[in-house]
Short mmCIF file of C-alpha atoms and ligand atoms in Angstrom, two decimals:
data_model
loop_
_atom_site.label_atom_id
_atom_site.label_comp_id
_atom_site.label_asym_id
_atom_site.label_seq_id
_atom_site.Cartn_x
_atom_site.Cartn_y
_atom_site.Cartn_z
CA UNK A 22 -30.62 2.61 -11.10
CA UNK A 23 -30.22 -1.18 -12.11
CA UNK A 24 -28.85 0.06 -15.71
CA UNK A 25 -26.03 2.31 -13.47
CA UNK A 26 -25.50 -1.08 -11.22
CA UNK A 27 -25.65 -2.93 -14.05
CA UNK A 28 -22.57 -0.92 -16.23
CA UNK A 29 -20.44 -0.56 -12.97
CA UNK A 30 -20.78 -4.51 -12.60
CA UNK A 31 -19.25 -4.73 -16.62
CA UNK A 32 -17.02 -1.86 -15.92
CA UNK A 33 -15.57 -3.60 -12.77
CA UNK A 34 -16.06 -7.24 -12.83
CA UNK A 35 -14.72 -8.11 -9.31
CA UNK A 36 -17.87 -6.09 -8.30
CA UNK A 37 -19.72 -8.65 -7.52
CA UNK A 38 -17.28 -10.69 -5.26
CA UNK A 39 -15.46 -7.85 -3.91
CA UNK A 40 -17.44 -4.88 -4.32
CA UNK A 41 -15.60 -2.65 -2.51
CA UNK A 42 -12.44 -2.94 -4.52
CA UNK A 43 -12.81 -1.37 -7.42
CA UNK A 44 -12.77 2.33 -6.85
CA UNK A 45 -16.11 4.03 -8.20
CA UNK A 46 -15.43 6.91 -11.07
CA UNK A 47 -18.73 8.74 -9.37
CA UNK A 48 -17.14 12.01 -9.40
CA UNK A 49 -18.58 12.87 -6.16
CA UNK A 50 -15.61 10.43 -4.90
CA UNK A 51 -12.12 12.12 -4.02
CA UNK A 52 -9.02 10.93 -5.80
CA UNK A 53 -7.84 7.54 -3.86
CA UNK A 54 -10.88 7.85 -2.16
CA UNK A 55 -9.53 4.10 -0.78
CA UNK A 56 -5.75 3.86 -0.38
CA UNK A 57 -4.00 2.88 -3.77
CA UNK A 58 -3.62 -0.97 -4.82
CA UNK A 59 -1.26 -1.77 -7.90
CA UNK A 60 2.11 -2.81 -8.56
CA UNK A 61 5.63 -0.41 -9.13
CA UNK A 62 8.32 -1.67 -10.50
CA UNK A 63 11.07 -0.73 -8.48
CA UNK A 64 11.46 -3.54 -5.78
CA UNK A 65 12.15 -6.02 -8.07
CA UNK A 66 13.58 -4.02 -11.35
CA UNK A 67 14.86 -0.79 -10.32
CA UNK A 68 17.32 0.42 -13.29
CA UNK A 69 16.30 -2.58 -15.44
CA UNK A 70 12.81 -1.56 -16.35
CA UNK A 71 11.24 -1.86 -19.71
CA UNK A 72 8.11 -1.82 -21.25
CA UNK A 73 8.22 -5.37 -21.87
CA UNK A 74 8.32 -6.04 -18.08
CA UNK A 75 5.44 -3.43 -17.62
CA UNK A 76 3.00 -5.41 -20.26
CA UNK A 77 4.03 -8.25 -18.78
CA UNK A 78 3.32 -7.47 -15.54
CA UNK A 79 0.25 -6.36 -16.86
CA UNK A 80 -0.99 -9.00 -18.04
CA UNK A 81 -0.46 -10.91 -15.04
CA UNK A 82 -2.39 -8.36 -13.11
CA UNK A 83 -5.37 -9.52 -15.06
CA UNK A 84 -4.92 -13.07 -15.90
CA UNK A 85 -4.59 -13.98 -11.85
CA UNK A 86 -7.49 -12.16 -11.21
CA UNK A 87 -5.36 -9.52 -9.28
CA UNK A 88 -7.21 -6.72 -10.87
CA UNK A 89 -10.48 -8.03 -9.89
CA UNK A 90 -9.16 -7.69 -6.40
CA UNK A 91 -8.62 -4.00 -6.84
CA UNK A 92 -4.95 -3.78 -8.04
CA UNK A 93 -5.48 -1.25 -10.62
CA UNK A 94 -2.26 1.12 -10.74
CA UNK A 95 0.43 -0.17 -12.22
CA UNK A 96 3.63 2.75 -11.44
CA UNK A 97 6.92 2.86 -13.58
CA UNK A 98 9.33 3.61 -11.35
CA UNK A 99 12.75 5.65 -11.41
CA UNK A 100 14.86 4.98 -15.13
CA UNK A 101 12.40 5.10 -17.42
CA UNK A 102 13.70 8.70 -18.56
CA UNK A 103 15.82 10.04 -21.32
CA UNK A 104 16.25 13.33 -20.76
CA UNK A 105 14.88 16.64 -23.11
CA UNK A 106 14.50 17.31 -26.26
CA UNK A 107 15.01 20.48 -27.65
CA UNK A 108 12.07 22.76 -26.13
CA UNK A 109 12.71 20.99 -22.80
CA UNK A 110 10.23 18.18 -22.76
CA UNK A 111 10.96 15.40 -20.74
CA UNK A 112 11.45 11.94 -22.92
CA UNK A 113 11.03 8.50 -22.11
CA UNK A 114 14.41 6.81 -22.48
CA UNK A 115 14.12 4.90 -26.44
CA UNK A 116 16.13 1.95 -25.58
CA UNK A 117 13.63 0.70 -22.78
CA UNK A 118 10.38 2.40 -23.96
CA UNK A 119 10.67 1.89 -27.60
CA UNK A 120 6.76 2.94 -28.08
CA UNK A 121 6.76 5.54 -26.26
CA UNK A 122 5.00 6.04 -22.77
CA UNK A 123 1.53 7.03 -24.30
CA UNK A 124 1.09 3.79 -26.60
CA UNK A 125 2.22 1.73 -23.54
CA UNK A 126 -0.54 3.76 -21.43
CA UNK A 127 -3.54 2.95 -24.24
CA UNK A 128 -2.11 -0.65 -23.77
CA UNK A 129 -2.74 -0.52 -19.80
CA UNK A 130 -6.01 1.15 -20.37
CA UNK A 131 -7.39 -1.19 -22.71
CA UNK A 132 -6.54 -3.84 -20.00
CA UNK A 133 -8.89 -2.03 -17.44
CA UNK A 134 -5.42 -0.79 -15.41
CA UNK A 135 -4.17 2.72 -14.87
CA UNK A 136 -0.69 3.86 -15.41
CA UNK A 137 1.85 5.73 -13.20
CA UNK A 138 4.90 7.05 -13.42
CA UNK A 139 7.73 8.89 -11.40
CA UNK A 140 9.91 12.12 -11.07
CA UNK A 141 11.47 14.32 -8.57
CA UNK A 142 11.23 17.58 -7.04
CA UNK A 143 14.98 18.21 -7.86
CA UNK A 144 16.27 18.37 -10.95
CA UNK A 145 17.97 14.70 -10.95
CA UNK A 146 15.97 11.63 -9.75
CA UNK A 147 17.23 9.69 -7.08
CA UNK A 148 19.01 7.31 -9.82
CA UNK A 149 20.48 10.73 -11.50
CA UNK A 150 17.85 10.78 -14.45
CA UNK A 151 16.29 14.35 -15.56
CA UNK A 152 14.49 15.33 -12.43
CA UNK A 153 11.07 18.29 -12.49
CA UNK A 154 12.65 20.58 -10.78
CA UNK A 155 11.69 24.26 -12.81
CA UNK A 156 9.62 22.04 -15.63
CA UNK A 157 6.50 20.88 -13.29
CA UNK A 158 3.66 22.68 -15.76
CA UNK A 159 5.46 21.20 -18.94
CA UNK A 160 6.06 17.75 -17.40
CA UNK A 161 2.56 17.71 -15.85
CA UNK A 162 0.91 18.66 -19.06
CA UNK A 163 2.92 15.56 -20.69
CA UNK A 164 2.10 12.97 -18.13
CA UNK A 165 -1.45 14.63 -19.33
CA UNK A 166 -1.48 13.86 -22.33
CA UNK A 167 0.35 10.65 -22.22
CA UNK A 168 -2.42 9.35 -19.93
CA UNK A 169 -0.67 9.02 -16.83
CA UNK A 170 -2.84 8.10 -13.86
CA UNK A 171 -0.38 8.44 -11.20
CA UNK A 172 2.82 10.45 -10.20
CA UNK A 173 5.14 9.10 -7.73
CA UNK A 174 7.14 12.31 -7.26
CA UNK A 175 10.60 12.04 -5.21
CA UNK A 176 13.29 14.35 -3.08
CA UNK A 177 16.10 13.41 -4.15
CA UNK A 178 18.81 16.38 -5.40
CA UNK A 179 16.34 18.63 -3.56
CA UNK A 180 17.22 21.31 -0.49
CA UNK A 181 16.26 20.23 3.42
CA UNK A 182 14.76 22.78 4.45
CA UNK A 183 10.72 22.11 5.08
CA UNK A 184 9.25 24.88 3.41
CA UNK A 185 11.00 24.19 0.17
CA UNK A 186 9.90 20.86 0.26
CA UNK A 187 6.36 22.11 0.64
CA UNK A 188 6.87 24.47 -1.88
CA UNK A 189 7.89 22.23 -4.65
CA UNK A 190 5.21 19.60 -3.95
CA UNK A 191 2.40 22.11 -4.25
CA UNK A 192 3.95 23.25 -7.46
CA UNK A 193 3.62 20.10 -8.94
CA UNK A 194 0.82 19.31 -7.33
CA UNK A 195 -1.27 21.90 -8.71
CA UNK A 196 0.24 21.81 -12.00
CA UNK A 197 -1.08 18.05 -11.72
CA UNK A 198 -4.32 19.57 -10.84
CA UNK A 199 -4.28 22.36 -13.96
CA UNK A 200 -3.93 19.69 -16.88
CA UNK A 201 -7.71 18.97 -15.90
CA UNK A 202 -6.75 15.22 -15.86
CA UNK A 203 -6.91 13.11 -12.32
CA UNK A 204 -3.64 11.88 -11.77
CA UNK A 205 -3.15 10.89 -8.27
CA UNK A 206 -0.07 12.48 -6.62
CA UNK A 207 2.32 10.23 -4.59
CA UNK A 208 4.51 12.62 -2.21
CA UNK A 209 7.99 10.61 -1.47
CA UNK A 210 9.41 12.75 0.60
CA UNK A 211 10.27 9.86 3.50
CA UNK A 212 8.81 11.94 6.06
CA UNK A 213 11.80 14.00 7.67
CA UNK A 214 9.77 17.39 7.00
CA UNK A 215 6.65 15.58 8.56
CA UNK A 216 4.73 15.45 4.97
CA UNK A 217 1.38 13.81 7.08
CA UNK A 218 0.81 17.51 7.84
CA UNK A 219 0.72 19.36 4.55
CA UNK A 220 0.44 16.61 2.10
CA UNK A 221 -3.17 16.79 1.41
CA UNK A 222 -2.53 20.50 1.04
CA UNK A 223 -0.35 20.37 -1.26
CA UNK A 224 -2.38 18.21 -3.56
CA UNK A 225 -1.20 14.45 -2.33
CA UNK A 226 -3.30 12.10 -2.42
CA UNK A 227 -0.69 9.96 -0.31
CA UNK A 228 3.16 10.92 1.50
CA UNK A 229 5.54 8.17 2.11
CA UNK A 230 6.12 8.90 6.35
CA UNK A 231 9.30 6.72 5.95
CA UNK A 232 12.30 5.39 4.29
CA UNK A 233 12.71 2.51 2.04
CA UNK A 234 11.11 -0.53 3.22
CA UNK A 235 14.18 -3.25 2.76
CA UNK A 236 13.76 -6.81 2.24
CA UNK A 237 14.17 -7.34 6.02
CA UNK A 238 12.30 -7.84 9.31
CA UNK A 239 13.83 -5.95 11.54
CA UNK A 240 16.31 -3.38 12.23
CA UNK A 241 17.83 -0.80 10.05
CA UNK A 242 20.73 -2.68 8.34
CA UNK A 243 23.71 -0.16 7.46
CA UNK A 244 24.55 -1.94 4.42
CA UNK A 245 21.23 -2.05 2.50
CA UNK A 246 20.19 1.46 3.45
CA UNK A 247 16.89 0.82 4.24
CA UNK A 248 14.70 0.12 6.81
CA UNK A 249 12.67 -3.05 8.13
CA UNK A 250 9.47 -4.10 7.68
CA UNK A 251 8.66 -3.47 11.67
CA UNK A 252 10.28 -0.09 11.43
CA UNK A 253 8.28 1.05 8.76
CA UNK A 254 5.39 -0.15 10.98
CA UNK A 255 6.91 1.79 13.70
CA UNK A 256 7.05 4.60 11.88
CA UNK A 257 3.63 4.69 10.83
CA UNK A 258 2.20 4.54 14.56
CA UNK A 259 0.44 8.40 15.49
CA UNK A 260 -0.13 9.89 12.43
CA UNK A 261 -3.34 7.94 12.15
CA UNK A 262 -5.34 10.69 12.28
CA UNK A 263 -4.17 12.64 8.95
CA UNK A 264 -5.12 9.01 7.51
CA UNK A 265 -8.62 9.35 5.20
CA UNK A 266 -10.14 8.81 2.13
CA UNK A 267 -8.00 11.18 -0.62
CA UNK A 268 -5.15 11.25 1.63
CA UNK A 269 -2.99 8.14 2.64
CA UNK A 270 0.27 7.96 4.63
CA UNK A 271 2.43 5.69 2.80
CA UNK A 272 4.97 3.37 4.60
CA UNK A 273 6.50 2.08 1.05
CA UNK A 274 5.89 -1.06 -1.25
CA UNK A 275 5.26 -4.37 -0.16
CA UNK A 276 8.76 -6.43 -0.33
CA UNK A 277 6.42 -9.16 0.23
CA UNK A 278 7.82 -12.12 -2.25
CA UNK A 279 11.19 -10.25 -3.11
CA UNK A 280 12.85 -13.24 -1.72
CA UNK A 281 16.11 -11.73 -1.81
CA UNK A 282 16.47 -11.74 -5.31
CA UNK A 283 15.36 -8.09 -6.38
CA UNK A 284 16.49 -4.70 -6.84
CA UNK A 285 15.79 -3.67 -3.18
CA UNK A 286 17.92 -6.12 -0.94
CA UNK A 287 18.08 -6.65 3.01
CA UNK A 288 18.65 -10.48 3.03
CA UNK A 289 15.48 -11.74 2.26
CA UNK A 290 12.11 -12.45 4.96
CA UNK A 291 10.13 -15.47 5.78
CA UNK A 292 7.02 -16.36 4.74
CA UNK A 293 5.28 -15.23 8.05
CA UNK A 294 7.06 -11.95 7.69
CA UNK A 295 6.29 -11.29 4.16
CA UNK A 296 2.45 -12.36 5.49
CA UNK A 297 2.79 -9.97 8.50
CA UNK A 298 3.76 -7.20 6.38
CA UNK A 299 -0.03 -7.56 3.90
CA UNK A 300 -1.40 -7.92 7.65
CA UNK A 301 -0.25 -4.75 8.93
CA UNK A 302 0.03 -2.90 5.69
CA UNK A 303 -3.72 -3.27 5.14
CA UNK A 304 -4.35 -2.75 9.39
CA UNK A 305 -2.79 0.66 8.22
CA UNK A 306 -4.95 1.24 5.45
CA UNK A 307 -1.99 1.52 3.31
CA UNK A 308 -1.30 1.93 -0.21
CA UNK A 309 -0.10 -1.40 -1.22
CA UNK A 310 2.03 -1.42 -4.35
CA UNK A 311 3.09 -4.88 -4.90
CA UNK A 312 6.86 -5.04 -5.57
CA UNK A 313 7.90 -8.67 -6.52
CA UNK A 314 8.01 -10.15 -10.08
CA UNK A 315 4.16 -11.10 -10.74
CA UNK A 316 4.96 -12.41 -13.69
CA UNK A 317 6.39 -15.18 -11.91
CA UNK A 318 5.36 -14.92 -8.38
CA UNK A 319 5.32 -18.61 -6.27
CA UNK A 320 2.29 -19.89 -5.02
CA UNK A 321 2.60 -18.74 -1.66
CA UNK A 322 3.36 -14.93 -2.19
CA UNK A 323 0.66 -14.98 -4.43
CA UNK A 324 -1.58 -16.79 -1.77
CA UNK A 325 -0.27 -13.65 0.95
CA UNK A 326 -1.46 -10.83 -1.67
CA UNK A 327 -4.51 -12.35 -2.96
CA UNK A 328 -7.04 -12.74 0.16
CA UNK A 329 -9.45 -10.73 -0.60
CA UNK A 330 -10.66 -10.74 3.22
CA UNK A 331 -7.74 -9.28 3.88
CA UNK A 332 -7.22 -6.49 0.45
CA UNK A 333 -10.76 -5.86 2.16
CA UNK A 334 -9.85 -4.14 5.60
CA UNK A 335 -7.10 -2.03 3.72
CA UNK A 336 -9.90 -0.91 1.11
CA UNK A 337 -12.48 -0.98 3.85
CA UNK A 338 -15.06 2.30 2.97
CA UNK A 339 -14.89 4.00 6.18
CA UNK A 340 -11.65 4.82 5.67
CA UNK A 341 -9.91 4.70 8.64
CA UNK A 342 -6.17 3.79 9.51
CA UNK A 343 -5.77 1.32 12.43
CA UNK A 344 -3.22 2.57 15.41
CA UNK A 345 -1.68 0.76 18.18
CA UNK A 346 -3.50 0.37 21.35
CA UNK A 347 -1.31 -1.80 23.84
CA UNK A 348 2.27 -2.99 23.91
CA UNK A 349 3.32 -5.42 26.04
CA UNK A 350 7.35 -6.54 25.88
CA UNK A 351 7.47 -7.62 22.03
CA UNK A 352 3.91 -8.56 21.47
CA UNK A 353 1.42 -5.67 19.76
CA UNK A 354 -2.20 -5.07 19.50
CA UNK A 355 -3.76 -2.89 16.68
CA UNK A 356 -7.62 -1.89 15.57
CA UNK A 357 -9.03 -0.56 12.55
CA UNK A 358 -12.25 0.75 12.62
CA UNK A 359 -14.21 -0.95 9.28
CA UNK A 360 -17.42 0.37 7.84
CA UNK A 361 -20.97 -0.73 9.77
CA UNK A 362 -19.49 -0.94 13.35
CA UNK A 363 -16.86 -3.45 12.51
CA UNK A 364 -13.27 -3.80 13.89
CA UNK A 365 -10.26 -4.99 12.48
CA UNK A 366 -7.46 -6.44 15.06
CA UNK A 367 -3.95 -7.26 14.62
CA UNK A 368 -1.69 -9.48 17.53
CA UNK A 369 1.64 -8.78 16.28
CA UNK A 370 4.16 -10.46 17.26
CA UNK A 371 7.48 -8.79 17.11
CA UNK A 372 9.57 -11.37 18.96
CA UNK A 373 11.36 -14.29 18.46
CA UNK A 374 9.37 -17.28 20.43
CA UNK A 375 5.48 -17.77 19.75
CA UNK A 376 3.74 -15.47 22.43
CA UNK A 377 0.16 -15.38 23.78
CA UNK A 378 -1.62 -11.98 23.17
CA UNK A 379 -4.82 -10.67 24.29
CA UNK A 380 -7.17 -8.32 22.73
CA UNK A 381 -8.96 -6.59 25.91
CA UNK A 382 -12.55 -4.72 24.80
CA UNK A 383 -11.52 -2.02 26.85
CA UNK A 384 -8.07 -1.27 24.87
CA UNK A 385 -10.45 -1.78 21.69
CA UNK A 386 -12.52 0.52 22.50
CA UNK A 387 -15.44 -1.67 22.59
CA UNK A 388 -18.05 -2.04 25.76
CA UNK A 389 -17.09 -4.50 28.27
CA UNK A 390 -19.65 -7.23 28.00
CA UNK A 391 -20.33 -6.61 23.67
CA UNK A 392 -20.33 -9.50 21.69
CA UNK A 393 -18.28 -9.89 18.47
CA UNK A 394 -18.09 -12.76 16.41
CA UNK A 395 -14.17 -13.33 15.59
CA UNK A 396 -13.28 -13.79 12.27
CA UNK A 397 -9.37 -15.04 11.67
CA UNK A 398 -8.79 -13.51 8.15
CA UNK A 399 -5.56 -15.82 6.72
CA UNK A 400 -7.54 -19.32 7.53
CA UNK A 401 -10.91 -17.91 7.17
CA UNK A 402 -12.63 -19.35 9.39
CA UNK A 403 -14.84 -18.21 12.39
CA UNK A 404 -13.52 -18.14 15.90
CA UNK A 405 -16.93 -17.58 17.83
CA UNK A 406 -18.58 -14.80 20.11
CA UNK A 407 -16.26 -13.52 22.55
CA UNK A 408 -17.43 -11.22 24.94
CA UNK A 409 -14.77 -9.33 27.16
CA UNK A 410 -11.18 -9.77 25.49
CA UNK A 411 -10.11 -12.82 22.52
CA UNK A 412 -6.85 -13.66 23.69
CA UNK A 413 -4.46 -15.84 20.82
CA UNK A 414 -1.20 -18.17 20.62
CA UNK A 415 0.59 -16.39 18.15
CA UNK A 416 3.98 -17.63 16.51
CA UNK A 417 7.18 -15.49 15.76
CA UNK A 418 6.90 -12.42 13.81
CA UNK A 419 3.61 -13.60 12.69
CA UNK A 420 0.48 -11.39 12.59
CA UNK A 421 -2.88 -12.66 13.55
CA UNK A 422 -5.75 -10.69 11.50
CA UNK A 423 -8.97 -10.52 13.13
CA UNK A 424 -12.20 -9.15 11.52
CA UNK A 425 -14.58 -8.44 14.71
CA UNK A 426 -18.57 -8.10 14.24
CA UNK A 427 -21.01 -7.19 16.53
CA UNK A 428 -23.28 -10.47 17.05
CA UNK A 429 -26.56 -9.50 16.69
CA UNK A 430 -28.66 -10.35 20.15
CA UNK A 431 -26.17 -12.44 21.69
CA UNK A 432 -25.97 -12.36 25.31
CA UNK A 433 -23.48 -15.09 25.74
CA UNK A 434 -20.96 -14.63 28.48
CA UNK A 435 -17.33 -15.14 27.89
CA UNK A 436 -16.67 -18.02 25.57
CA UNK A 437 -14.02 -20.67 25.28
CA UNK A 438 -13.06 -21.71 21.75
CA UNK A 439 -10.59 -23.96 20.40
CA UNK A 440 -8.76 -22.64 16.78
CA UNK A 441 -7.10 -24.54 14.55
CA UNK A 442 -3.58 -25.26 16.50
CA UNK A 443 -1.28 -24.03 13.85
CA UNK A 444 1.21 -22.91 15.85
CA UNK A 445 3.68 -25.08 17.16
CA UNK A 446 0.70 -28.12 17.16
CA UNK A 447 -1.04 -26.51 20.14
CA UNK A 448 -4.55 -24.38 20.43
CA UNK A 449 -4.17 -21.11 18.73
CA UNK A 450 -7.17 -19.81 20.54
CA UNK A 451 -7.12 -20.03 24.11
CA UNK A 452 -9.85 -19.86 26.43
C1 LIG M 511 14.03 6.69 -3.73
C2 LIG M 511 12.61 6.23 -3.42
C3 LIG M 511 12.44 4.82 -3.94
C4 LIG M 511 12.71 4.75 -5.43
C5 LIG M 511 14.09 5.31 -5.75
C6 LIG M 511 14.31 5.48 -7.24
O1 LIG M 511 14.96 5.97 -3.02
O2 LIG M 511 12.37 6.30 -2.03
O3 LIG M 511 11.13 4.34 -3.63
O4 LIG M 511 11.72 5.50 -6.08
O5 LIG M 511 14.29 6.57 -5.13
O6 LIG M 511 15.54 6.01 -7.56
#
């Protein structure tokens, strides 16, 4: 027993400070039995990827003490291919992956990381490389044996029509499953032939339920072809309960630091919205694939996906994915259930002036009259026992992250609390 605790504390250092985040090899665990944390390279690099970029990035992962926080995956995107050689084998394109994908894999193994990589259900990519279609068993059993971890598998170049689309998945999928190695199957499909219901059946262990996040708060912009961050969030509302460990729905990569100056444009977000997407990415228990240059990440996007308060709710145990439970003109409230009769809460707010929102017990689904000590995740710091509803100043398109436990034997009535008056000078909390 203290040996086994003892190896999985040298096996995964950030144990000890975060134990939750590194995800257990017990076998008796499902695939992504907590959503998927990592990095893919597409956001920022897109057609530009090398493997120069992916040691890099690497290396970053490990020297900011991101893997210790659970990012573990780190996904090769679209244009990494170079076609097939003569007996049909997919190749990794020799300008940009000079070594080949397997040494680069033994290099992000020997760092503690996994690998993934990507390919499509047709038989071009989206970016018109070599696409699966017709080779899934061969291309499987290569990502095998090159020690691929992860398959972000598109549907691009591939027909409408649903049962097709399910088709092809499970074809891959369980030629994933028949090389005997676990590779975790990423299903980006967008979500037109509603993958949240035959995902996990066809051997995902998450679906994308949307289009391309853009670097952009709101509204789908016609020129970037993609959508916002609060559409994506839209999008994800209802399908909560297909949500679990092994199975994920997947609202895209975090644009979070992108600043405008990636592969994936939309004119760039603030701060707060790059901070509300983490908030709400995690609320939805959400794979989050970092998509900004780590390398050389500022010190504020790298404050937004480093708190490990927060990389906690998305990787809580239980499993759960938060949904919406009131909307009131441009102000949301969201709850994720969280391991040992703890809540997460989000007060989005989706407008343009700093709103007051209010977190009823009712809408929670807690017992009028319960006490639970607030927690505000961003400034860490406790809010105090609240007893009927916690109700919050919260500024434009910023999300307030709330970790609510049950306080043990407290029979306080409702309580009046001052926070920290961040926004606009004033209270936050209000009584
Ligand atoms: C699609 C996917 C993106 C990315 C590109 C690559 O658009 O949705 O996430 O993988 O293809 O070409």
């Amino acid at each position: 027993m203290v040996t086994g605790f003892l190896s999985a504390i040298i096996l995964c250092p950030g144990l000890l400070s975060f134990w939750n985040s590194c995800p257990a090899e017990n076998t008796n665990q499902p695939l992504a039995a907590t959503p998927p944390i990592g990095w893919n390279s597409w956001n920022t690099f897109g057609e530009q990827i090398n493997e120069e970029v992916v040691r890099g990035v690497a290396d970053k992962i490990v020297a900011l003490g991101l893997k210790d926080l659970g990012y573990q995956y780190i996904v090769i995107d679209d244009h990494w291919e170079g076609g097939r050689d003569g007996q049909g084998h997919i190749l990794a394109n020799p300008k940009k992956f000079p070594h080949g994908i397997k040494m680069l894999a033994d290099y992000i193994h020997g760092q503690g990381l996994k690998l993934g990589i990507y390919s499509d259900a047709g038989d071009q990519t989206c970016g018109g490389e070599v696409g699966s279609y017709g080779h899934e068993a061969d291309d499987a059993a290569t990502f095998a044996s090159w020690g691929v971890d992860y398959l972000k598998y598109d549907y691009c170049n591939a027909p409408d029509d649903f049962q097709e689309a399910i088709r092809r998945y499970t074809t891959m999928g369980s030629a994933l499953k028949a090389t005997g190695r676990p590779i975790v199957f990423s299903i980006c499909e967008w979500g037109p032939r509603s993958p949240w219901l035959w995902g996990r059946q066809a051997g995902g262990e998450l679906w994308r339920i949307s289009f391309d996040v853009g670097d952009i708060w709101d509204t789908p912009h016609d020129a970037y072809s993609c959508i916002g961050i609060l559409a994506a969030i839209d999008a994800s509302a209802n399908h909560e309960d297909k949500a679990g460990p092994g199975g994920w729905n997947d609202p895209d990569m975090l644009v979070v630091g992108l600043g405008n100056k990636g592969n994936v444009k939309g004119g760039g977000c603030t701060s707060t919205e790059y901070q509300t997407q983490m908030s709400m990415w995690c609320l939805l228990a959400a794979p989050l694939m970092i998509g900004c240059d780590i390398r050389t990440m500022d010190a504020d996007t790298q404050r937004i996906l480093t708190n490990p308060e927060v990389i906690a709710v998305d990787q809580d145990k239980l499993g759960k994915q938060g949904n919406r439970v009131a909307r009131t003109g441009s102000t949301d409230v969201w709850r994720k259930p969280l391991a040992e009769g703890r809540l997460a809460v989000a007060l989005l707010n989706r407008g343009d002036a700093n709103a007051e929102i209010a977190a009823d017990w009712k809408a929670l689904g807690l017992e009028p009259g319960a006490n639970y000590e607030v927690r505000d995740l961003w400034s860490h710091k406790n809010l105090g026992t609240y007893t009927n509803s916690f109700t919050a100043k919260v500024g434009s398109h910023e999300t307030l992250l709330l970790r609510l436990v049950p306080a043990s034997g407290t029979t306080v009535a409702s309580k009046t609390a001052n926070g920290d008056g961040k926004v606009g000078g004033s209270a936050r909390v209000i009584p």
